[in-house]
Tab-separated table of C-alpha atoms in Angstrom:
chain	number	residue	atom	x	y	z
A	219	UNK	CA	134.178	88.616	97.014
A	220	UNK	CA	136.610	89.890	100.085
A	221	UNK	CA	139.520	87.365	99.878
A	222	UNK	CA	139.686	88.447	103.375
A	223	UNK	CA	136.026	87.345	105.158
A	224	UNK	CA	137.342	84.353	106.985
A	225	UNK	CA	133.862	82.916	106.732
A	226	UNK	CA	134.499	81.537	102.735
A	227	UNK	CA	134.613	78.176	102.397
A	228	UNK	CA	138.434	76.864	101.028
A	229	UNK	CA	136.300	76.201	97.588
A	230	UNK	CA	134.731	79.820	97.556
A	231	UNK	CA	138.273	80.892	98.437
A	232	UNK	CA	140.365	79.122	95.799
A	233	UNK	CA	137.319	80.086	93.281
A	234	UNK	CA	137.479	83.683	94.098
A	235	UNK	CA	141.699	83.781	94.490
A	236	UNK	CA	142.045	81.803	90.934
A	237	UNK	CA	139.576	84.806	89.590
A	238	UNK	CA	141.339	87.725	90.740
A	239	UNK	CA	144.813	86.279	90.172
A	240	UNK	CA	147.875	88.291	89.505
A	241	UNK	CA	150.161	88.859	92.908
A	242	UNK	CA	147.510	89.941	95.000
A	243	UNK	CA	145.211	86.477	94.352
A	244	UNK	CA	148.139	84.380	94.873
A	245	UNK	CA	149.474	86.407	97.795
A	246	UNK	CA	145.558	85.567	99.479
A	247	UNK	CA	145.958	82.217	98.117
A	248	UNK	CA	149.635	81.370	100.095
A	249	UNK	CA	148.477	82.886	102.998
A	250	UNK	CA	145.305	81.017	103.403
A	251	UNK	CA	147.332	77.884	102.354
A	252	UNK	CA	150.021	78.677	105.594
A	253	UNK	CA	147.069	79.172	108.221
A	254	UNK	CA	144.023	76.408	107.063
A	255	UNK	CA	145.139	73.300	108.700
A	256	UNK	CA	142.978	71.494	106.196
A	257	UNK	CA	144.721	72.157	103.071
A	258	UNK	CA	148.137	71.069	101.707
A	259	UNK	CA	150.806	73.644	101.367
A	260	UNK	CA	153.608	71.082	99.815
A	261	UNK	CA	155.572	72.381	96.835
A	262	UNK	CA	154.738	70.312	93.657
A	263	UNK	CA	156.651	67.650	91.922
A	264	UNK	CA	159.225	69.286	89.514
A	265	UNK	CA	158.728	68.522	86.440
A	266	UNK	CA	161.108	67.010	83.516
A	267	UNK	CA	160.885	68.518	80.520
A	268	UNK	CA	161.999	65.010	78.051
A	269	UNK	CA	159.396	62.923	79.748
A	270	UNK	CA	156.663	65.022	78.713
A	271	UNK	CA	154.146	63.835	75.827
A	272	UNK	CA	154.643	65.619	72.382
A	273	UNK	CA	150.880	66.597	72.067
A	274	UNK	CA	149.609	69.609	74.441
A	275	UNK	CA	146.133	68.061	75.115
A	276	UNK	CA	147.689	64.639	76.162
A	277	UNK	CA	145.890	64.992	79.394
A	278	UNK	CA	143.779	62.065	79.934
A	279	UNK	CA	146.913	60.067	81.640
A	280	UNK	CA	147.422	62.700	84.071
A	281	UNK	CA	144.012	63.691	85.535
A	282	UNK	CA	142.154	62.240	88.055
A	283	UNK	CA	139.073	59.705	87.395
A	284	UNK	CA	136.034	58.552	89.020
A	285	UNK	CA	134.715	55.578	89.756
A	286	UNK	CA	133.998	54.383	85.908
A	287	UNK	CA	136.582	55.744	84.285
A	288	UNK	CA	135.681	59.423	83.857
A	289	UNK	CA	138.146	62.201	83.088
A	290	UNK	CA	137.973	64.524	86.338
A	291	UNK	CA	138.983	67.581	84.620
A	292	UNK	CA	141.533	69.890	86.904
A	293	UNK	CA	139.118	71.763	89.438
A	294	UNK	CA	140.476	75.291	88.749
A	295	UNK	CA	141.863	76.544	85.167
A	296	UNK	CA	142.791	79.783	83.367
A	297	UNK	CA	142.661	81.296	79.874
A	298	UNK	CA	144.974	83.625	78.820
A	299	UNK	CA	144.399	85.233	75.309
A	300	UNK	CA	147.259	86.878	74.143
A	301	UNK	CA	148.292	89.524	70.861
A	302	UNK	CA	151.885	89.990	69.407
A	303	UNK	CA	153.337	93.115	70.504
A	304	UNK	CA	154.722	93.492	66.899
A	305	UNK	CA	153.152	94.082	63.355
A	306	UNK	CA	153.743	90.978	60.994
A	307	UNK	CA	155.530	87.492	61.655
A	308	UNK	CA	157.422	86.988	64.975
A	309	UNK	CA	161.065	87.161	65.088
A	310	UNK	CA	163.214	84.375	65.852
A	311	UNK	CA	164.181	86.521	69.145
A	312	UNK	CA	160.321	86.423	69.821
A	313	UNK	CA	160.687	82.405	69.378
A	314	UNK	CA	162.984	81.667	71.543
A	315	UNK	CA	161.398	84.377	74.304
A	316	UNK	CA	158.498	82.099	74.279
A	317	UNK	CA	160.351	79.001	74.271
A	318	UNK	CA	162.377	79.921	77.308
A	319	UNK	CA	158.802	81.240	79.360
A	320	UNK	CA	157.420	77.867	78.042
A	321	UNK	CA	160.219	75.580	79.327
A	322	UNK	CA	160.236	77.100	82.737
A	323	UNK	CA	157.030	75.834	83.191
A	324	UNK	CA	158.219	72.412	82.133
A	325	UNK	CA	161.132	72.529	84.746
A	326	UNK	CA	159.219	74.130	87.513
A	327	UNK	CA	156.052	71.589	87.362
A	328	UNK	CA	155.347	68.078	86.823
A	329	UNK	CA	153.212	67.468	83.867
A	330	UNK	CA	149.664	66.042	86.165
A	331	UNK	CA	146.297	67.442	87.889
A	332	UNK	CA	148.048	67.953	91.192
A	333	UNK	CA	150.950	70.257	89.664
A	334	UNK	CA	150.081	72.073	86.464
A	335	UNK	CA	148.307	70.918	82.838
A	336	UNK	CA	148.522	73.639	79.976
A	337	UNK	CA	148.827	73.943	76.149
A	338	UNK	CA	149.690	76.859	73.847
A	339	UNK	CA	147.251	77.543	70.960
A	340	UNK	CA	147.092	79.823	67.751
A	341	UNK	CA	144.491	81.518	65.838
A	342	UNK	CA	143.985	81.707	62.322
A	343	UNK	CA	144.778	85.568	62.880
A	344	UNK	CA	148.218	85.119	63.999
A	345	UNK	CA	149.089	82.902	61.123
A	346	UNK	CA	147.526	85.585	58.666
A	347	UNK	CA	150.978	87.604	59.566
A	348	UNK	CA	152.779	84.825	57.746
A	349	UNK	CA	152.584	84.686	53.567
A	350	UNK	CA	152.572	81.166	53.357
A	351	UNK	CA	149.306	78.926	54.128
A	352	UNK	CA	148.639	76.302	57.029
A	353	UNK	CA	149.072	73.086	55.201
A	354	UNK	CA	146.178	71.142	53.786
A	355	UNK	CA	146.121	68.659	56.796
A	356	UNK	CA	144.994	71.621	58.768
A	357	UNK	CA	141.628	72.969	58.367
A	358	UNK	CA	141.562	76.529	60.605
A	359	UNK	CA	138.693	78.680	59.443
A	360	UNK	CA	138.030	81.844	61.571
A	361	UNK	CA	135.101	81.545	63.988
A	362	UNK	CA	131.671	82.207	62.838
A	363	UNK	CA	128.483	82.444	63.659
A	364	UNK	CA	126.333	78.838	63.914
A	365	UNK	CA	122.981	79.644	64.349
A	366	UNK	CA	120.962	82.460	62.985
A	367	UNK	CA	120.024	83.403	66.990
A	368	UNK	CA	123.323	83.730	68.048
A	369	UNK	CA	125.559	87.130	67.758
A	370	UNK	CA	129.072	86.424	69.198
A	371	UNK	CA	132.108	88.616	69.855
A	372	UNK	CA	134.651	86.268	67.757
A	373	UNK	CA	137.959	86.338	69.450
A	374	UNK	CA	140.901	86.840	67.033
A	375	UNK	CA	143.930	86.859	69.351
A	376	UNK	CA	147.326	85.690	68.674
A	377	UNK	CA	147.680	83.063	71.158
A	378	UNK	CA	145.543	81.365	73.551
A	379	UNK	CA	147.283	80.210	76.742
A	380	UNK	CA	145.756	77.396	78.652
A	381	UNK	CA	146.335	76.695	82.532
A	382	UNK	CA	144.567	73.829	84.292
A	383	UNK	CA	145.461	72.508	87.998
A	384	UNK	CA	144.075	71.211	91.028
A	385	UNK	CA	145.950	73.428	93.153
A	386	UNK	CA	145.156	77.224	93.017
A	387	UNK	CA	148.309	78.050	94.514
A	388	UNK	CA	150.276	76.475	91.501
A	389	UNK	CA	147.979	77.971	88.642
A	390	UNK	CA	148.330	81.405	90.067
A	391	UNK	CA	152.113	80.721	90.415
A	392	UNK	CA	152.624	79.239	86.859
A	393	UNK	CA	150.549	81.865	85.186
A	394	UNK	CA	152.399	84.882	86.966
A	395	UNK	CA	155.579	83.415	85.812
A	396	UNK	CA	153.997	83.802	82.202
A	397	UNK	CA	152.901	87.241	82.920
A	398	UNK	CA	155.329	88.888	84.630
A	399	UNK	CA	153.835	88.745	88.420
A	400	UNK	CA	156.536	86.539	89.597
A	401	UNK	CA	160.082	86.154	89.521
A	402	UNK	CA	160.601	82.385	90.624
A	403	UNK	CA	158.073	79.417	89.962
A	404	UNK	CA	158.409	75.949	92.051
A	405	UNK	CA	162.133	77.102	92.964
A	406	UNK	CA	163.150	78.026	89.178
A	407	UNK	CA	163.900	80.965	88.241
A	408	UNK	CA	161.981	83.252	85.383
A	409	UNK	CA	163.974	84.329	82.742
A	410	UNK	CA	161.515	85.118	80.342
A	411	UNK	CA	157.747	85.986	80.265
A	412	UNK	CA	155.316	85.781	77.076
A	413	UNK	CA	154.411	89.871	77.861
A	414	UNK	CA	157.968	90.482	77.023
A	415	UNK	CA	156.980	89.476	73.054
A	416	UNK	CA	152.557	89.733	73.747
A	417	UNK	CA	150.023	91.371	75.876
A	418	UNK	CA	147.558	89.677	77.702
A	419	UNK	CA	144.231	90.872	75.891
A	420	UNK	CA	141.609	88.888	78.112
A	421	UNK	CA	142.073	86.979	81.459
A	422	UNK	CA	139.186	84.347	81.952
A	423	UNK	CA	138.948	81.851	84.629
A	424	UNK	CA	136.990	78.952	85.577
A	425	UNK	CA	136.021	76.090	88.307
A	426	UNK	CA	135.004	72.255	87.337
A	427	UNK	CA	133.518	69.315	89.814
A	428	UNK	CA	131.480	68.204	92.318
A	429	UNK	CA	130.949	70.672	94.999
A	430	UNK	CA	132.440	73.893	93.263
A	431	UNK	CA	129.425	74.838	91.557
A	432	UNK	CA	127.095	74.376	94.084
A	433	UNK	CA	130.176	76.810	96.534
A	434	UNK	CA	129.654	79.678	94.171
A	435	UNK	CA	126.099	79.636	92.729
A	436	UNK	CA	125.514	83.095	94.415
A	437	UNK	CA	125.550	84.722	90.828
A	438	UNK	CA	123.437	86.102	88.261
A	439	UNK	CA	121.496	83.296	86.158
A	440	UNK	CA	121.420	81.261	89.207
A	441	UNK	CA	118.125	81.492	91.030
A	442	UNK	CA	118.148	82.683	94.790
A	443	UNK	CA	117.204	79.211	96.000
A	444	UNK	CA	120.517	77.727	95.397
A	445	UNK	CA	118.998	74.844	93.678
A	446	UNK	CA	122.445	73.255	92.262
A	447	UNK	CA	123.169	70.582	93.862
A	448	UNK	CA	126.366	69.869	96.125
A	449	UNK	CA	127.151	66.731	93.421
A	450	UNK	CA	127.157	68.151	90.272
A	451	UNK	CA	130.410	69.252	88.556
A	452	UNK	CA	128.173	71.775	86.796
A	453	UNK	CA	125.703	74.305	87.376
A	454	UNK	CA	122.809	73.124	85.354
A	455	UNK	CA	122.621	70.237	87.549
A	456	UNK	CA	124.191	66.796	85.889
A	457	UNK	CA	127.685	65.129	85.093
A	458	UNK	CA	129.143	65.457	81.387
A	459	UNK	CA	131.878	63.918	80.096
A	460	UNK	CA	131.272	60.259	80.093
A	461	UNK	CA	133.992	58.641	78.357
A	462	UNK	CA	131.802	57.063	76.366
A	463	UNK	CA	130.120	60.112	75.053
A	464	UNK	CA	133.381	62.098	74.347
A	465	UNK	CA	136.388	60.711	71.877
A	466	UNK	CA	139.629	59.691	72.305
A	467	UNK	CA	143.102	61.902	72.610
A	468	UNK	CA	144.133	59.828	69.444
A	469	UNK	CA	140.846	60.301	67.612
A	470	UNK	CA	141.485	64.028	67.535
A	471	UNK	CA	145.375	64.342	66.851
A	472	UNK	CA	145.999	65.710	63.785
A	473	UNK	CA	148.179	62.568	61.794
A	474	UNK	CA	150.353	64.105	59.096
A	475	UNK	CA	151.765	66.923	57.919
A	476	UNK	CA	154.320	69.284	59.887
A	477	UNK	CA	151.486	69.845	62.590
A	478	UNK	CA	151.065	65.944	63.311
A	479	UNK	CA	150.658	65.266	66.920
A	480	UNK	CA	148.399	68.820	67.332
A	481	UNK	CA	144.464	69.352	67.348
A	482	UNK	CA	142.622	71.957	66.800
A	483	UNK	CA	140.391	73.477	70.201
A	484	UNK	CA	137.075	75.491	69.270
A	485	UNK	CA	136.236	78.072	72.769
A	486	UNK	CA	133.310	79.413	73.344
A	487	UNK	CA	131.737	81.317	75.834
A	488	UNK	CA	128.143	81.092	77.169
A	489	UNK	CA	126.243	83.107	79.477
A	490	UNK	CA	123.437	80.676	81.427
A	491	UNK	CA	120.390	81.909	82.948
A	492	UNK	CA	118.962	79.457	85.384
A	493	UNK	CA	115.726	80.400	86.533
A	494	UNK	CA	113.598	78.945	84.743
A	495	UNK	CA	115.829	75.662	84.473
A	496	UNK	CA	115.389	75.408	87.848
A	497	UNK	CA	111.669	77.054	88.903
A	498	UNK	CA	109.839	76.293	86.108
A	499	UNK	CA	110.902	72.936	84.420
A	500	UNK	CA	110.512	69.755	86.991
A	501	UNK	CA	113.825	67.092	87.431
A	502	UNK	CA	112.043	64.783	84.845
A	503	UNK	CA	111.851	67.825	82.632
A	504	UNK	CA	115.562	69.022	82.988
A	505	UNK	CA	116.817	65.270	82.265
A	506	UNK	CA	114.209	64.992	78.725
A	507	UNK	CA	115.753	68.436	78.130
A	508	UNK	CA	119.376	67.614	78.637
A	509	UNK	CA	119.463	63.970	77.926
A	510	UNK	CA	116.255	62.506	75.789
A	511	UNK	CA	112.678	62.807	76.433
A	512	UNK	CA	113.296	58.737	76.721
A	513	UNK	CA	115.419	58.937	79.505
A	514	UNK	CA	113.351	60.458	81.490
A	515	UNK	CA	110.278	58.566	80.597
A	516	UNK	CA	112.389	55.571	81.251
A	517	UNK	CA	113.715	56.815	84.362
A	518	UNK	CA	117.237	56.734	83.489
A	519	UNK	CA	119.056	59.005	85.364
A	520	UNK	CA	119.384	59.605	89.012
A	521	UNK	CA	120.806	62.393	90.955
A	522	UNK	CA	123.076	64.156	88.970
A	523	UNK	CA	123.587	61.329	86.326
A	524	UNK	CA	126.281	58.890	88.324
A	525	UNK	CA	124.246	56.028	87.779
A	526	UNK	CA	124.818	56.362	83.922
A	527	UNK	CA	128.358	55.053	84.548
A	528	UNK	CA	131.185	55.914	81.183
A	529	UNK	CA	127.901	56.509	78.822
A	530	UNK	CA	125.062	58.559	78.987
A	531	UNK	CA	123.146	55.907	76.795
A	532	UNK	CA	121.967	58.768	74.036
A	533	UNK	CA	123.109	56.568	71.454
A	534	UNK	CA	119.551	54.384	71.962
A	535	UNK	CA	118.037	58.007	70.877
A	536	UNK	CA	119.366	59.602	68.007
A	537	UNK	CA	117.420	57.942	65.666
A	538	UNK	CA	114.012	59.610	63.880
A	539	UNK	CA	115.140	62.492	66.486
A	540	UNK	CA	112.041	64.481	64.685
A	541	UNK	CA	109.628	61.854	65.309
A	542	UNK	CA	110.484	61.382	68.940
A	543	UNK	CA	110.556	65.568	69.277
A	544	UNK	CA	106.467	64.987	67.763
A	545	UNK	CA	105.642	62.573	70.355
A	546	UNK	CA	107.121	63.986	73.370
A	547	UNK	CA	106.899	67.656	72.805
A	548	UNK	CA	110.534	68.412	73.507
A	549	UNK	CA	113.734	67.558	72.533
A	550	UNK	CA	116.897	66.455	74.330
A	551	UNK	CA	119.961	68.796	73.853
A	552	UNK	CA	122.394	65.435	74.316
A	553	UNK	CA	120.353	63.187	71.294
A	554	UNK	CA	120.368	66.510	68.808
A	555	UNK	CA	124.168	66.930	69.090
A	556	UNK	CA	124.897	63.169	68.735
A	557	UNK	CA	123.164	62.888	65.810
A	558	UNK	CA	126.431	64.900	64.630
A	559	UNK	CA	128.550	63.632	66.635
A	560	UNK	CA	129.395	60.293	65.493
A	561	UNK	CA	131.575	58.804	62.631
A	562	UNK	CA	130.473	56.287	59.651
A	563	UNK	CA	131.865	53.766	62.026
A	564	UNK	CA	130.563	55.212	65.180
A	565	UNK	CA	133.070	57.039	66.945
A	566	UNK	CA	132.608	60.444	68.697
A	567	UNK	CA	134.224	63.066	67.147
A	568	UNK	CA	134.362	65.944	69.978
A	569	UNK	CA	136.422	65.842	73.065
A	570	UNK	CA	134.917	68.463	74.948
A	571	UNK	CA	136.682	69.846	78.417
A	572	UNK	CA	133.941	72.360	79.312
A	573	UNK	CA	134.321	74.087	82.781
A	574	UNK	CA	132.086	76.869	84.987
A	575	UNK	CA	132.429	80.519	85.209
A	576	UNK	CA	131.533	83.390	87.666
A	577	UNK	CA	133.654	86.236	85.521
A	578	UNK	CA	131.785	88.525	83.485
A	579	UNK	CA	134.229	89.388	80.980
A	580	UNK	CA	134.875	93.173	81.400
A	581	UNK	CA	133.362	93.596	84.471
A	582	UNK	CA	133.342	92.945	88.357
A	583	UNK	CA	129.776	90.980	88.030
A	584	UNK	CA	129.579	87.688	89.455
A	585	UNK	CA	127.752	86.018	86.268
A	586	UNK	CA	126.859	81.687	85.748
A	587	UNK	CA	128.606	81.069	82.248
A	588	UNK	CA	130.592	78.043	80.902
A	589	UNK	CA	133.701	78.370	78.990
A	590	UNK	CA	133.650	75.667	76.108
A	591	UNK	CA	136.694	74.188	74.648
A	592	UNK	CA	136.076	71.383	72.408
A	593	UNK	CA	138.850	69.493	70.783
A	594	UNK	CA	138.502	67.914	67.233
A	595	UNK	CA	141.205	66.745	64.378
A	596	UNK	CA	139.076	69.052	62.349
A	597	UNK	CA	136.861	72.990	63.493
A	598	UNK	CA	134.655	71.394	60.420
A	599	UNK	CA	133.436	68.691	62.767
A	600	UNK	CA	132.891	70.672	66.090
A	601	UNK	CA	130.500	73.500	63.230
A	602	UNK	CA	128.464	70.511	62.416
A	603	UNK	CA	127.729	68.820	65.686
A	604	UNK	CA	127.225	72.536	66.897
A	605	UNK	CA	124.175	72.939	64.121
A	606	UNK	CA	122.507	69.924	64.761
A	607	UNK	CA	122.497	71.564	68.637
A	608	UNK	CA	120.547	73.927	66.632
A	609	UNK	CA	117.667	71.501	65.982
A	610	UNK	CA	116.409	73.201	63.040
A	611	UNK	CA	115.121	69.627	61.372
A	612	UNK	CA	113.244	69.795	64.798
A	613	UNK	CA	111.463	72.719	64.710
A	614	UNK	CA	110.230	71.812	61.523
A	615	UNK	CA	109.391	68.834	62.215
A	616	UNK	CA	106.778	69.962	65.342
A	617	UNK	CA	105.421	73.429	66.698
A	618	UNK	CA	105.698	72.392	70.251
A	619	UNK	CA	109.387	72.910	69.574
A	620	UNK	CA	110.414	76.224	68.931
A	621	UNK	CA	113.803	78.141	68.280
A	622	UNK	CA	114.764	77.938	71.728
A	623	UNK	CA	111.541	76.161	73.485
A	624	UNK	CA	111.382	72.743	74.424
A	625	UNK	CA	114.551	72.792	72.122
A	626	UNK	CA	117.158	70.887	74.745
A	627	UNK	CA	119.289	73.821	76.692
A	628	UNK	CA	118.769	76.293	74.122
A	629	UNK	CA	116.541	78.296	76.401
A	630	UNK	CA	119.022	78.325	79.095
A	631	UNK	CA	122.415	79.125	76.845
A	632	UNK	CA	123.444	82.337	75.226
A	633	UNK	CA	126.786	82.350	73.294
A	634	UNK	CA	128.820	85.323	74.238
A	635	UNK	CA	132.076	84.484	72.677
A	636	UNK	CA	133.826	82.223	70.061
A	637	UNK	CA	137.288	81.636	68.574
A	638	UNK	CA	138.821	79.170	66.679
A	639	UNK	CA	143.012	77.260	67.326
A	640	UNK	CA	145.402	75.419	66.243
A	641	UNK	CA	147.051	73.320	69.087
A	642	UNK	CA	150.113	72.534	67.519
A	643	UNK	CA	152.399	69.604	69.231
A	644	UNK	CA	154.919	70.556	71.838
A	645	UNK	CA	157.971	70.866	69.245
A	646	UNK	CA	156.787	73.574	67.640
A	647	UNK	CA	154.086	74.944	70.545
A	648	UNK	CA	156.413	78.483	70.384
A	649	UNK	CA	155.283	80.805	67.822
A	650	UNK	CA	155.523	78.385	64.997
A	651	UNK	CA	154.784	79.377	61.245
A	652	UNK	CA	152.665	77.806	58.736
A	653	UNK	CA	155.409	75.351	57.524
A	654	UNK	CA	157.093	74.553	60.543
A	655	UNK	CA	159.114	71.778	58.952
């Protein structure tokens, strides 16, 4: 996409400045900023580094929110996935380098959706350089596969760097401070980068809410009749996220040991292909195979799903899931994974900040995938909620549903990538080892 063509829409702009980044994409994005009357060029609110929250995924308190209560997720965000420039543990010099990039960020940008949200996460294969072992509060096992018709890449990185803002002025800023690209951020000065101690391995990027899907669904998996519609955060079509669907910041903090205060953040990567989600399967047929079969027989949802308020309702539906599969002749990709989903006492275990994709990871394609991050005190619990997506007990159950037929989004989905962090909390967010305290 020509950053140039004056023609692009300021949401196909900030899309396609966010995904070529680096000087040039902010460069594009401060000049379009200076000369489109409708857009606001104001610097954002410093930020202050001892008001901040101790965890990293505190976000909830700082993001906007519809109308019931929903997390609106920051429309433009950025992974980073970084590897030590050094064999075996980091120095303390390589500490306090990242410490120092780290806490220009704090200084240079309020901690909210309209300035910059980010957290700092490790892989089990960064603390394999250490001879001691996370502690037992901890549960980090590498990434694997979770179905026997998947075949992921499995990223093994050092360090996964997480950038999330409204503004795609400030995310380009804040993540060229990181890298290198710029020497001042929000009026502070960069004194140190995380490429002075790590090289960026991957750069991924990545759009979320109403209106930016439906901007940028000229891309492969998307059919040509630009069938996503201008309310949906998403491109297959609905809302996600109800708050009554996802848990709670507290319900995923890790509670003791030195890493108290952290989660742990599952990412994946999916490719979607869209065409027949769209020209073959009717709207009553996408909500039975996103939702329930009984929501659309009941004609629950509307639209993109905003009548379903903070709760998608699935919890009616996740009982006898088999039996319902046998009567209806599909299954509902929403009712599988909440079968999984859900505590002795009820509570949802996953907080899941999913967000859209045009990148095609190594190379210039414009390509419909989600990027995945799920959040969970424990990677056991997002492995089991991802195998009852699987709906094997389903398949068994009934031949009208088949490994990826009339088996929820299954058809639609193709995992591309997977890796597995440690979100530790802010005090020790800067190369910290396995005993921290």
């Amino acid at each position: 996409m020509d950053l140039g063509d004056e023609t692009l829409s300021r949401r196909e702009f900030a899309k396609a400045a966010v995904a070529l980044g680096g000087a040039t994409g902010l460069s594009a994005c401060l000049d379009r900023l200076a000369t489109d009357p409708g857009t606001a060029t104001a610097a954002a609110p410093r930020g202050d580094p001892d008001t901040r929250p101790d965890r990293q995924h505190a976000w909830r308190e700082h993001v906007r929110r519809d109308d019931h209560g929903n997390s609106l997720l920051p429309r433009h965000q950025v992974l980073l996935y970084l590897t030590l420039d050094r064999d075996g543990p980091p120095t303390n010099a390589d500490r306090e380098t990242v410490a120092s990039a780290l806490a220009t960020l704090d200084r240079a940008y309020a901690w909210d959706h309209d300035a910059l949200l980010y957290s700092v996460a490790y892989s089990p294969a960064y603390f394999d350089r250490f001879d001691a072992d996370l502690p037992a509060s901890v549960n980090l096992p590498g990434p694997r596969r979770l179905s026997d018709f998947e075949e992921p890449t499995f990223d093994t990185q050092d360090v996964l760097v997480h950038l999330a803002s409204d503004r795609p002025d400030i995310l380009l800023e804040a993540e060229g401070a990181l890298v290198g690209d710029t020497s001042v951020a929000n009026g502070v000065a960069v004194d140190a980068r995380l490429t002075d101690v790590a090289t960026v391995d991957s750069r991924r990027t990545g759009f979320v809410g109403a209106g930016l899907p439906a901007a940028n669904q000229d891309a492969a998996g998307v059919p040509d009749s630009m069938p996503v519609p201008e309310a949906s955060p998403l491109f297959m079509g609905f809302e996600a996220g109800f708050r009554g669907n996802q848990a709670t910041e507290d319900y995923v903090t890790i509670d003791e040991g030195p890493f108290a205060g952290g989660t742990t953040k599952a990412v994946a990567n999916l490719r979607q292909r869209l065409a027949d989600w769209y020209d073959e399967q009717t709207f009553d047929e996408r909500v039975a195979e996103m939702f329930s079969p009984a929501h659309a027989e009941q004609g629950l949802v509307e639209g993109v799903g905003d009548n379903l308020g903070a709760d998608s309702g699935i919890d009616q539906f996740i009982q006898d899931v088999p039996a319902q599969a046998r009567e209806a002749g599909r299954v509902g990709h929403a009712q599988k994974a909440a079968r999984a989903n859900r505590d002795a006492e009820g509570n949802v275990r996953l907080l899941r900040r999913h967000f859209e994709s045009t990148d095609d990871i190594g190379s210039d394609q414009n390509v419909a995938s989600l990027h995945f991050p799920s959040l969970q005190r424990d990677i056991t619990a997002f492995e089991e909620v991802r195998r009852a997506m699987n709906g094997v007990d389903v398949t068994q159950a009934t031949p009208a549903v088949r490994q990826r037929v009339n088996n929820g989004i299954l058809e639609y989905i193709f995992v591309r990538r997977r890796g597995n962090f440690l979100v530790p909390p802010r005090r020790h967010r800067a190369l910290p080892s396995p005993r921290p305290e």
